[in-house]
Short mmCIF file of C-alpha atoms in Angstrom, two decimals:
data_model
loop_
_atom_site.label_atom_id
_atom_site.label_comp_id
_atom_site.label_asym_id
_atom_site.label_seq_id
_atom_site.Cartn_x
_atom_site.Cartn_y
_atom_site.Cartn_z
CA UNK J 1 -53.79 239.76 188.51
CA UNK J 2 -52.22 239.70 191.83
CA UNK J 3 -51.80 236.25 193.32
CA UNK J 4 -50.14 234.49 196.26
CA UNK J 5 -48.97 230.83 196.26
CA UNK J 6 -48.33 229.14 199.54
CA UNK J 7 -45.55 226.42 199.24
CA UNK J 8 -42.56 226.78 197.04
CA UNK J 9 -42.29 223.00 196.27
CA UNK J 10 -42.09 221.57 192.79
CA UNK J 11 -45.70 222.80 192.09
CA UNK J 12 -45.71 226.05 193.88
CA UNK J 13 -42.51 227.52 192.43
CA UNK J 14 -43.28 226.37 188.70
CA UNK J 15 -46.87 227.82 189.11
CA UNK J 16 -45.42 231.08 190.38
CA UNK J 17 -42.65 231.29 187.77
CA UNK J 18 -45.17 230.39 184.82
CA UNK J 19 -47.78 232.85 186.10
CA UNK J 20 -45.10 235.69 186.37
CA UNK J 21 -44.27 234.91 182.74
CA UNK J 22 -48.03 235.39 181.81
CA UNK J 23 -47.86 238.80 183.20
CA UNK J 24 -49.31 238.27 186.71
CA UNK J 25 -47.90 239.47 189.94
CA UNK J 26 -46.96 236.62 192.10
CA UNK J 27 -45.96 236.46 195.72
CA UNK J 28 -44.59 232.97 196.75
CA UNK J 29 -44.86 232.11 200.57
CA UNK J 30 -42.69 229.64 202.27
CA UNK J 31 -41.73 228.97 205.87
CA UNK J 32 -38.12 228.20 204.84
CA UNK J 33 -36.20 231.51 204.71
CA UNK J 34 -33.41 229.80 202.66
CA UNK J 35 -35.80 229.03 199.89
CA UNK J 36 -37.28 232.50 199.94
CA UNK J 37 -33.86 234.05 199.64
CA UNK J 38 -32.98 231.80 196.71
CA UNK J 39 -36.02 232.78 194.82
CA UNK J 40 -35.64 236.58 195.53
CA UNK J 41 -32.23 236.14 193.87
CA UNK J 42 -33.68 234.38 190.97
CA UNK J 43 -32.28 231.20 191.78
CA UNK J 44 -34.34 227.93 191.35
CA UNK J 45 -34.48 225.82 194.73
CA UNK J 46 -35.07 222.74 192.55
CA UNK J 47 -33.97 221.36 189.29
CA UNK J 48 -36.42 221.76 186.66
CA UNK J 49 -35.66 222.44 182.96
CA UNK J 50 -36.54 226.07 182.05
CA UNK J 51 -37.42 227.17 185.71
CA UNK J 52 -33.95 228.93 186.48
CA UNK J 53 -34.30 231.30 183.34
CA UNK J 54 -37.94 232.18 184.53
CA UNK J 55 -36.81 232.90 187.97
CA UNK J 56 -33.79 235.06 186.76
CA UNK J 57 -36.28 237.03 184.40
CA UNK J 58 -38.98 237.72 186.90
CA UNK J 59 -37.59 237.73 190.39
CA UNK J 60 -37.75 240.95 191.96
CA UNK J 61 -40.32 242.39 189.65
CA UNK J 62 -43.49 240.05 188.85
CA UNK J 63 -42.20 237.55 191.24
CA UNK J 64 -41.29 237.87 194.84
CA UNK J 65 -40.98 235.52 197.63
CA UNK J 66 -41.77 236.03 201.44
CA UNK J 67 -42.34 234.23 204.82
CA UNK J 68 -45.09 236.56 205.71
CA UNK J 69 -48.25 234.84 204.65
CA UNK J 70 -50.63 237.45 206.11
CA UNK J 71 -49.01 240.22 204.13
CA UNK J 72 -49.15 238.33 200.91
CA UNK J 73 -52.86 237.82 201.34
CA UNK J 74 -53.30 241.38 201.78
CA UNK J 75 -51.55 242.37 198.98
CA UNK J 76 -53.24 239.73 196.38
CA UNK J 77 -56.65 238.83 195.10
CA UNK J 78 -56.30 235.01 194.97
CA UNK J 79 -54.30 232.67 197.17
CA UNK J 80 -53.28 229.14 195.96
CA UNK J 81 -52.44 226.42 198.46
CA UNK J 82 -49.52 224.29 197.04
CA UNK J 83 -48.20 222.34 199.98
CA UNK J 84 -47.32 218.86 200.15
CA UNK J 85 -49.75 216.04 201.01
CA UNK J 86 -47.62 213.08 201.70
CA UNK J 87 -49.52 209.54 201.97
CA UNK J 88 -49.18 208.12 205.55
CA UNK J 89 -50.04 204.43 204.50
CA UNK J 90 -53.78 204.80 205.38
CA UNK J 91 -54.61 208.43 203.85
CA UNK J 92 -53.01 211.46 202.68
CA UNK J 93 -51.48 213.64 205.59
CA UNK J 94 -53.36 216.99 205.56
CA UNK J 95 -51.45 218.70 208.16
CA UNK J 96 -49.85 221.17 205.86
CA UNK J 97 -53.05 221.83 204.02
CA UNK J 98 -54.86 222.48 207.41
CA UNK J 99 -52.27 224.66 208.81
CA UNK J 100 -52.21 226.96 205.68
CA UNK J 101 -55.89 226.98 205.48
CA UNK J 102 -55.93 228.25 209.09
CA UNK J 103 -53.25 230.77 208.46
CA UNK J 104 -55.15 232.06 205.41
CA UNK J 105 -58.32 232.24 207.37
CA UNK J 106 -56.74 234.37 209.90
CA UNK J 107 -55.45 236.64 207.21
CA UNK J 108 -58.79 237.01 205.61
CA UNK J 109 -60.32 238.06 208.67
CA UNK J 110 -58.32 241.26 208.63
CA UNK J 111 -59.03 241.83 205.08
CA UNK J 112 -61.88 243.53 203.24
CA UNK J 113 -63.10 242.78 199.71
CA UNK J 114 -63.69 239.28 198.22
CA UNK J 115 -60.70 236.92 198.14
CA UNK J 116 -60.52 233.49 196.44
CA UNK J 117 -58.71 230.79 198.12
CA UNK J 118 -57.76 227.73 195.55
CA UNK J 119 -56.29 224.45 196.39
CA UNK J 120 -53.71 223.47 193.93
CA UNK J 121 -52.40 220.69 195.89
CA UNK J 122 -53.41 217.11 195.11
CA UNK J 123 -56.00 216.07 197.59
CA UNK J 124 -58.63 213.44 197.59
CA UNK J 125 -62.21 214.36 196.78
CA UNK J 126 -63.97 216.17 199.56
CA UNK J 127 -60.93 217.77 201.05
CA UNK J 128 -61.57 221.20 199.75
CA UNK J 129 -65.14 221.47 200.72
CA UNK J 130 -65.18 219.32 203.91
CA UNK J 131 -61.75 220.26 205.52
CA UNK J 132 -60.41 223.45 203.94
CA UNK J 133 -63.60 225.33 203.68
CA UNK J 134 -64.75 224.97 207.26
CA UNK J 135 -61.24 225.93 208.58
CA UNK J 136 -61.33 229.04 206.54
CA UNK J 137 -64.81 229.94 207.95
CA UNK J 138 -63.85 229.26 211.47
CA UNK J 139 -60.56 231.07 211.44
CA UNK J 140 -61.83 234.13 209.44
CA UNK J 141 -65.31 234.30 211.04
CA UNK J 142 -66.53 234.92 207.45
CA UNK J 143 -68.72 233.05 205.17
CA UNK J 144 -67.59 231.05 202.01
CA UNK J 145 -69.45 232.09 198.97
CA UNK J 146 -70.21 235.43 200.44
CA UNK J 147 -67.02 236.98 201.91
CA UNK J 148 -64.64 234.73 200.05
CA UNK J 149 -64.49 232.01 197.44
CA UNK J 150 -63.14 228.36 197.59
CA UNK J 151 -61.83 226.71 194.49
CA UNK J 152 -59.84 223.50 193.43
CA UNK J 153 -57.49 223.86 190.37
CA UNK J 154 -55.44 220.49 189.90
CA UNK J 155 -52.15 220.54 188.14
CA UNK J 156 -51.17 218.29 185.51
CA UNK J 157 -47.55 218.76 185.47
CA UNK J 158 -44.69 216.10 184.72
CA UNK J 159 -41.41 216.56 186.48
CA UNK J 160 -38.60 217.59 184.08
CA UNK J 161 -41.20 218.94 181.50
CA UNK J 162 -43.33 220.91 184.03
CA UNK J 163 -42.56 224.56 182.67
CA UNK J 164 -43.41 223.70 179.20
CA UNK J 165 -46.53 221.69 180.29
CA UNK J 166 -47.60 224.71 182.20
CA UNK J 167 -47.14 227.17 179.44
CA UNK J 168 -48.71 224.91 176.95
CA UNK J 169 -51.30 222.91 178.73
CA UNK J 170 -53.70 220.41 177.27
CA UNK J 171 -56.44 221.29 179.60
CA UNK J 172 -57.44 223.60 182.54
CA UNK J 173 -59.73 222.46 185.23
CA UNK J 174 -61.58 224.84 187.51
CA UNK J 175 -63.42 223.80 190.42
CA UNK J 176 -65.26 226.00 192.74
CA UNK J 177 -68.17 226.30 195.35
CA UNK J 178 -69.95 228.90 193.08
CA UNK J 179 -69.78 230.78 189.68
CA UNK J 180 -67.68 233.88 191.17
CA UNK J 181 -65.09 231.48 192.55
CA UNK J 182 -64.86 229.77 188.96
CA UNK J 183 -64.94 233.07 187.03
CA UNK J 184 -62.12 234.52 189.22
CA UNK J 185 -60.03 231.55 188.52
CA UNK J 186 -60.81 231.88 184.55
CA UNK J 187 -59.64 235.49 184.68
CA UNK J 188 -56.21 234.13 186.03
CA UNK J 189 -56.22 231.76 183.06
CA UNK J 190 -57.11 234.29 180.41
CA UNK J 191 -53.62 234.19 178.86
CA UNK J 192 -54.37 230.59 177.79
CA UNK J 193 -57.11 231.38 175.12
CA UNK J 194 -57.06 228.13 173.05
CA UNK J 195 -57.00 225.53 175.93
CA UNK J 196 -60.15 223.66 176.76
CA UNK J 197 -61.46 224.74 180.21
CA UNK J 198 -63.57 222.45 182.29
CA UNK J 199 -65.61 224.13 184.84
CA UNK J 200 -66.81 221.89 187.64
CA UNK J 201 -67.28 221.42 191.36
CA UNK J 202 -64.33 220.79 193.83
CA UNK J 203 -64.91 217.38 194.40
CA UNK J 204 -65.05 216.52 190.63
CA UNK J 205 -61.96 218.65 190.00
CA UNK J 206 -60.20 216.66 192.80
CA UNK J 207 -61.10 213.37 191.49
CA UNK J 208 -59.99 214.22 187.94
CA UNK J 209 -56.47 214.58 188.98
CA UNK J 210 -56.46 211.05 190.66
CA UNK J 211 -58.33 209.40 187.76
CA UNK J 212 -55.54 210.92 185.37
CA UNK J 213 -52.63 209.82 187.04
CA UNK J 214 -54.10 206.29 188.06
CA UNK J 215 -54.97 205.59 184.40
CA UNK J 216 -51.29 206.39 183.35
CA UNK J 217 -50.08 204.25 186.17
CA UNK J 218 -52.33 201.36 185.03
CA UNK J 219 -50.74 201.78 181.53
CA UNK J 220 -47.43 201.22 182.94
CA UNK J 221 -48.03 198.28 185.42
CA UNK J 222 -50.01 196.54 182.25
CA UNK J 223 -46.93 197.02 180.19
CA UNK J 224 -44.76 195.54 182.64
CA UNK J 225 -46.95 192.56 183.32
CA UNK J 226 -46.87 191.64 179.70
CA UNK J 227 -43.16 192.31 179.69
CA UNK J 228 -42.59 189.87 182.55
CA UNK J 229 -44.69 187.23 180.52
CA UNK J 230 -42.67 187.79 177.28
CA UNK J 231 -39.25 187.27 179.33
CA UNK J 232 -40.61 183.91 180.33
CA UNK J 233 -41.44 182.87 176.74
CA UNK J 234 -38.95 181.89 174.13
CA UNK J 235 -38.50 184.31 171.03
CA UNK J 236 -40.93 187.16 172.30
CA UNK J 237 -39.43 190.52 172.83
CA UNK J 238 -41.85 193.04 174.57
CA UNK J 239 -40.62 195.93 172.66
CA UNK J 240 -41.82 194.39 169.42
CA UNK J 241 -45.13 193.43 171.13
CA UNK J 242 -45.88 196.77 172.26
CA UNK J 243 -44.92 198.24 168.78
CA UNK J 244 -47.49 196.21 167.46
CA UNK J 245 -50.01 197.42 170.04
CA UNK J 246 -49.22 201.04 169.38
CA UNK J 247 -49.75 200.84 165.46
CA UNK J 248 -53.33 199.98 165.94
CA UNK J 249 -55.93 202.48 164.97
CA UNK J 250 -56.93 203.02 168.78
CA UNK J 251 -53.32 204.20 169.59
CA UNK J 252 -52.15 205.97 166.41
CA UNK J 253 -53.46 207.90 163.33
CA UNK J 254 -51.88 207.27 159.78
CA UNK J 255 -51.62 210.63 157.95
CA UNK J 256 -52.26 210.85 154.16
CA UNK J 257 -48.45 210.84 153.70
CA UNK J 258 -48.54 207.46 155.35
CA UNK J 259 -46.44 208.77 158.35
CA UNK J 260 -47.86 207.37 161.47
CA UNK J 261 -48.64 209.64 164.67
CA UNK J 262 -48.96 208.39 168.09
CA UNK J 263 -50.58 209.99 171.18
CA UNK J 264 -48.44 210.85 174.18
CA UNK J 265 -50.21 207.98 176.07
CA UNK J 266 -48.26 205.55 174.10
CA UNK J 267 -45.05 206.47 176.22
CA UNK J 268 -46.92 204.95 179.05
CA UNK J 269 -47.41 201.64 177.29
CA UNK J 270 -43.84 200.57 177.46
CA UNK J 271 -42.06 198.19 179.71
CA UNK J 272 -39.55 199.28 182.38
CA UNK J 273 -38.46 198.64 185.84
CA UNK J 274 -41.38 200.74 187.45
CA UNK J 275 -42.80 204.01 188.00
CA UNK J 276 -41.82 206.24 190.79
CA UNK J 277 -41.92 210.05 191.61
CA UNK J 278 -43.96 212.23 193.96
CA UNK J 279 -47.25 211.59 192.19
CA UNK J 280 -48.05 208.36 190.74
CA UNK J 281 -47.37 206.06 193.75
CA UNK J 282 -48.61 208.50 196.27
CA UNK J 283 -51.92 209.35 194.24
CA UNK J 284 -52.83 205.56 193.41
CA UNK J 285 -52.19 204.51 196.80
CA UNK J 286 -54.25 207.41 198.19
CA UNK J 287 -57.20 206.77 195.70
CA UNK J 288 -57.08 203.02 196.74
CA UNK J 289 -57.34 203.89 200.26
CA UNK J 290 -59.99 206.49 199.67
CA UNK J 291 -62.22 203.74 197.81
CA UNK J 292 -61.65 201.42 200.76
CA UNK J 293 -62.76 204.11 203.15
CA UNK J 294 -66.03 204.49 201.09
CA UNK J 295 -66.47 200.64 201.13
CA UNK J 296 -65.48 200.49 197.39
CA UNK J 297 -63.10 197.54 196.45
CA UNK J 298 -60.12 198.97 194.39
CA UNK J 299 -58.78 195.53 192.96
CA UNK J 300 -57.39 197.09 189.84
CA UNK J 301 -55.34 199.91 191.58
CA UNK J 302 -54.25 197.54 194.07
CA UNK J 303 -52.80 195.30 191.42
CA UNK J 304 -51.19 198.26 189.73
CA UNK J 305 -49.32 199.10 192.90
CA UNK J 306 -48.45 195.16 193.53
CA UNK J 307 -47.03 194.95 189.83
CA UNK J 308 -45.07 198.12 190.30
CA UNK J 309 -43.49 197.28 193.63
CA UNK J 310 -42.32 193.99 192.23
CA UNK J 311 -40.91 195.26 189.07
CA UNK J 312 -37.48 196.53 190.22
CA UNK J 313 -36.89 192.89 191.35
CA UNK J 314 -36.83 192.06 187.70
CA UNK J 315 -33.50 193.68 187.44
CA UNK J 316 -32.06 191.62 190.22
CA UNK J 317 -33.30 188.37 188.63
CA UNK J 318 -31.63 189.01 185.40
CA UNK J 319 -28.25 189.68 187.08
CA UNK J 320 -28.53 186.53 189.29
CA UNK J 321 -29.27 184.47 186.16
CA UNK J 322 -26.11 185.70 184.64
CA UNK J 323 -23.81 185.73 187.80
CA UNK J 324 -23.52 182.79 190.18
CA UNK J 325 -23.28 185.24 192.99
CA UNK J 326 -23.44 188.93 193.29
CA UNK J 327 -21.09 189.00 196.20
CA UNK J 328 -18.28 191.30 194.93
CA UNK J 329 -19.96 191.87 191.57
CA UNK J 330 -19.14 195.55 190.34
CA UNK J 331 -22.47 197.01 189.21
CA UNK J 332 -23.07 200.64 187.86
CA UNK J 333 -26.52 202.14 188.03
CA UNK J 334 -27.05 204.76 185.23
CA UNK J 335 -29.71 207.11 186.34
CA UNK J 336 -30.96 207.51 190.10
CA UNK J 337 -33.70 210.07 189.57
CA UNK J 338 -37.16 208.44 188.77
CA UNK J 339 -37.40 210.08 185.35
CA UNK J 340 -35.17 212.16 183.17
CA UNK J 341 -34.68 216.14 183.47
CA UNK J 342 -35.37 216.16 187.13
CA UNK J 343 -33.24 215.58 190.21
CA UNK J 344 -36.23 213.89 192.05
CA UNK J 345 -35.48 210.59 193.52
CA UNK J 346 -38.62 210.27 195.45
CA UNK J 347 -39.90 206.51 194.79
CA UNK J 348 -37.35 206.08 192.15
CA UNK J 349 -36.85 202.46 191.07
CA UNK J 350 -33.05 202.90 191.58
CA UNK J 351 -33.42 202.98 195.31
CA UNK J 352 -34.87 199.26 195.72
CA UNK J 353 -32.36 198.07 193.05
CA UNK J 354 -29.45 199.53 194.72
CA UNK J 355 -30.57 198.33 198.20
CA UNK J 356 -31.08 194.86 196.88
CA UNK J 357 -27.82 194.80 195.40
CA UNK J 358 -26.23 195.84 198.39
CA UNK J 359 -27.87 193.19 200.55
CA UNK J 360 -26.29 190.66 197.79
CA UNK J 361 -22.87 191.82 198.52
CA UNK J 362 -22.49 193.65 195.27
CA UNK J 363 -20.12 196.78 195.02
CA UNK J 364 -22.47 199.53 193.59
CA UNK J 365 -21.62 202.90 191.59
CA UNK J 366 -24.02 205.19 190.23
CA UNK J 367 -24.32 207.82 187.58
CA UNK J 368 -26.91 210.51 187.00
CA UNK J 369 -26.47 213.96 185.33
CA UNK J 370 -28.24 215.96 188.15
CA UNK J 371 -29.35 213.78 191.16
CA UNK J 372 -25.83 213.52 192.78
CA UNK J 373 -27.07 215.56 195.83
CA UNK J 374 -30.23 213.69 196.37
CA UNK J 375 -28.39 210.28 195.99
CA UNK J 376 -26.11 211.40 198.75
CA UNK J 377 -29.03 212.16 200.93
CA UNK J 378 -30.22 208.48 200.58
CA UNK J 379 -26.91 206.45 200.38
CA UNK J 380 -23.48 206.81 202.14
CA UNK J 381 -20.27 206.95 200.01
CA UNK J 382 -19.59 203.44 201.49
CA UNK J 383 -22.94 202.17 199.88
CA UNK J 384 -23.10 203.95 196.65
CA UNK J 385 -19.98 205.52 194.86
CA UNK J 386 -20.96 208.35 192.68
CA UNK J 387 -19.05 209.00 189.47
CA UNK J 388 -18.76 212.33 187.83
CA UNK J 389 -19.18 211.27 184.18
CA UNK J 390 -20.92 208.65 182.27
CA UNK J 391 -17.61 207.30 181.00
CA UNK J 392 -16.20 206.71 184.47
CA UNK J 393 -19.28 205.06 185.61
CA UNK J 394 -18.81 202.30 182.82
CA UNK J 395 -15.18 201.79 183.65
CA UNK J 396 -14.31 198.61 185.50
CA UNK J 397 -18.00 197.60 185.81
CA UNK J 398 -19.17 193.80 185.54
CA UNK J 399 -22.57 194.89 184.95
CA UNK J 400 -24.28 198.16 183.97
CA UNK J 401 -28.02 198.83 184.76
CA UNK J 402 -29.76 201.65 182.87
CA UNK J 403 -32.81 202.81 185.17
CA UNK J 404 -33.61 206.41 183.84
CA UNK J 405 -34.11 207.36 180.05
CA UNK J 406 -31.73 210.16 180.08
CA UNK J 407 -30.79 211.19 176.41
CA UNK J 408 -27.08 211.14 177.55
CA UNK J 409 -27.40 207.39 177.87
CA UNK J 410 -27.78 206.99 174.04
CA UNK J 411 -23.96 207.35 174.08
CA UNK J 412 -23.61 204.06 175.89
CA UNK J 413 -23.15 201.78 173.04
CA UNK J 414 -20.29 203.61 171.44
CA UNK J 415 -18.53 204.03 175.02
CA UNK J 416 -18.94 200.24 175.56
CA UNK J 417 -17.46 199.26 172.34
CA UNK J 418 -14.12 200.84 173.83
CA UNK J 419 -13.99 198.48 176.78
CA UNK J 420 -12.61 195.15 177.06
CA UNK J 421 -14.06 192.84 178.32
CA UNK J 422 -17.49 193.84 177.56
CA UNK J 423 -19.79 194.12 180.79
CA UNK J 424 -23.23 192.85 180.94
CA UNK J 425 -25.62 195.64 180.16
CA UNK J 426 -29.13 195.33 181.49
CA UNK J 427 -31.65 197.67 179.99
CA UNK J 428 -34.36 198.43 182.56
CA UNK J 429 -36.02 201.00 180.29
CA UNK J 430 -35.50 199.30 176.87
CA UNK J 431 -34.01 202.66 175.81
CA UNK J 432 -31.27 201.25 173.60
CA UNK J 433 -31.28 198.86 170.56
CA UNK J 434 -30.49 195.42 171.69
CA UNK J 435 -28.33 194.66 168.69
CA UNK J 436 -26.07 197.74 169.38
CA UNK J 437 -24.42 196.26 172.66
CA UNK J 438 -22.54 193.02 172.73
CA UNK J 439 -23.88 191.59 176.14
CA UNK J 440 -27.47 193.04 176.28
CA UNK J 441 -30.34 191.99 178.67
CA UNK J 442 -33.68 193.85 179.10
CA UNK J 443 -36.91 193.97 180.66
CA UNK J 444 -39.42 191.72 178.63
CA UNK J 445 -36.79 189.83 176.98
CA UNK J 446 -35.91 186.21 177.36
CA UNK J 447 -32.61 185.73 179.23
CA UNK J 448 -30.37 183.54 177.26
#
């Protein structure tokens, strides 16, 4: 199938590369010529595990990039909108969505044959039908459902694992204004024969994405609220508490071999220093605001957001209990990206932690395997010294704070044993065994 994808951000470029791997012919569209050039050379414009190999394999053959949207529409049968939808504090900003819809409509006005436009971007319920569709009709002077189809196909990708999750999805949701629109999308996904497909209308497809992300964010904030109570109670460790929760029959299955298997959702029922990224914070805020717009109180989601916003401060409180003053204290932050296997620092808990430390007068260093360039856009060298290696980051530190669950940080206990004196180690993700480090503190653990 010939498809065009407008927007080569995280969702757009992963979708394009993976569809090319499935045998489709893909044209990626972006206004940024430098990104287009990178893609056509087979170079990934973002860091995402496995993406570079796919681009190198398919660029110039099944995958091409262009700045000419009209030409891409003429050459394809289906177009996906994968541009950003930032949250402005009151609602999601649909500026990019509207602009692309208008351009797509103009391109459709000069094209014969039935073309399907699919919204891939995360948008609140009603956006596809009430915003995108009318713009397409107005700018094309054609009729949706007669001359072209309009659908909604949400993505469920985790940064750092996006390629694998796209190639081996747990579900496919196809929204559309009519059966032909949904069937055209189903044709696109024929290469995923064993995956459950949910066919529905556009508003339901839009809501599914928000409900899914909000549930996972709620699990995280629930775990963090429990962790904060555990830290205030003597002899209670949230890691053991959540382990006891995980082995219930509701969250695990014991095999005949007695081995216990846990579903992936258990990973979200773990304490830490807060969630971040481009999805959870924005999507929960947008859904809460959308509820308010419809006069529906969203008390639970507002509480989820409030807990998450406060959670990085738990790190600062632990440090303050251990040091009379943070003025001049040398603190190393391990992990700057919001999660491992990505360089994305959007809404990363590392950001408020670093800023709070700077306000307290601490001397801050940071190490992340791949997020150095992103960190440099946010902090000056005077604010944050970036080290090239993990070992360098540990040297001469009074305190070390682990923020991101990079596998590389499993080496920390061995590296710390080589240091004298031992720095304070604050585990913001409870990644490491508390018995493996001499001066260990962590989220959800009583501070001695």
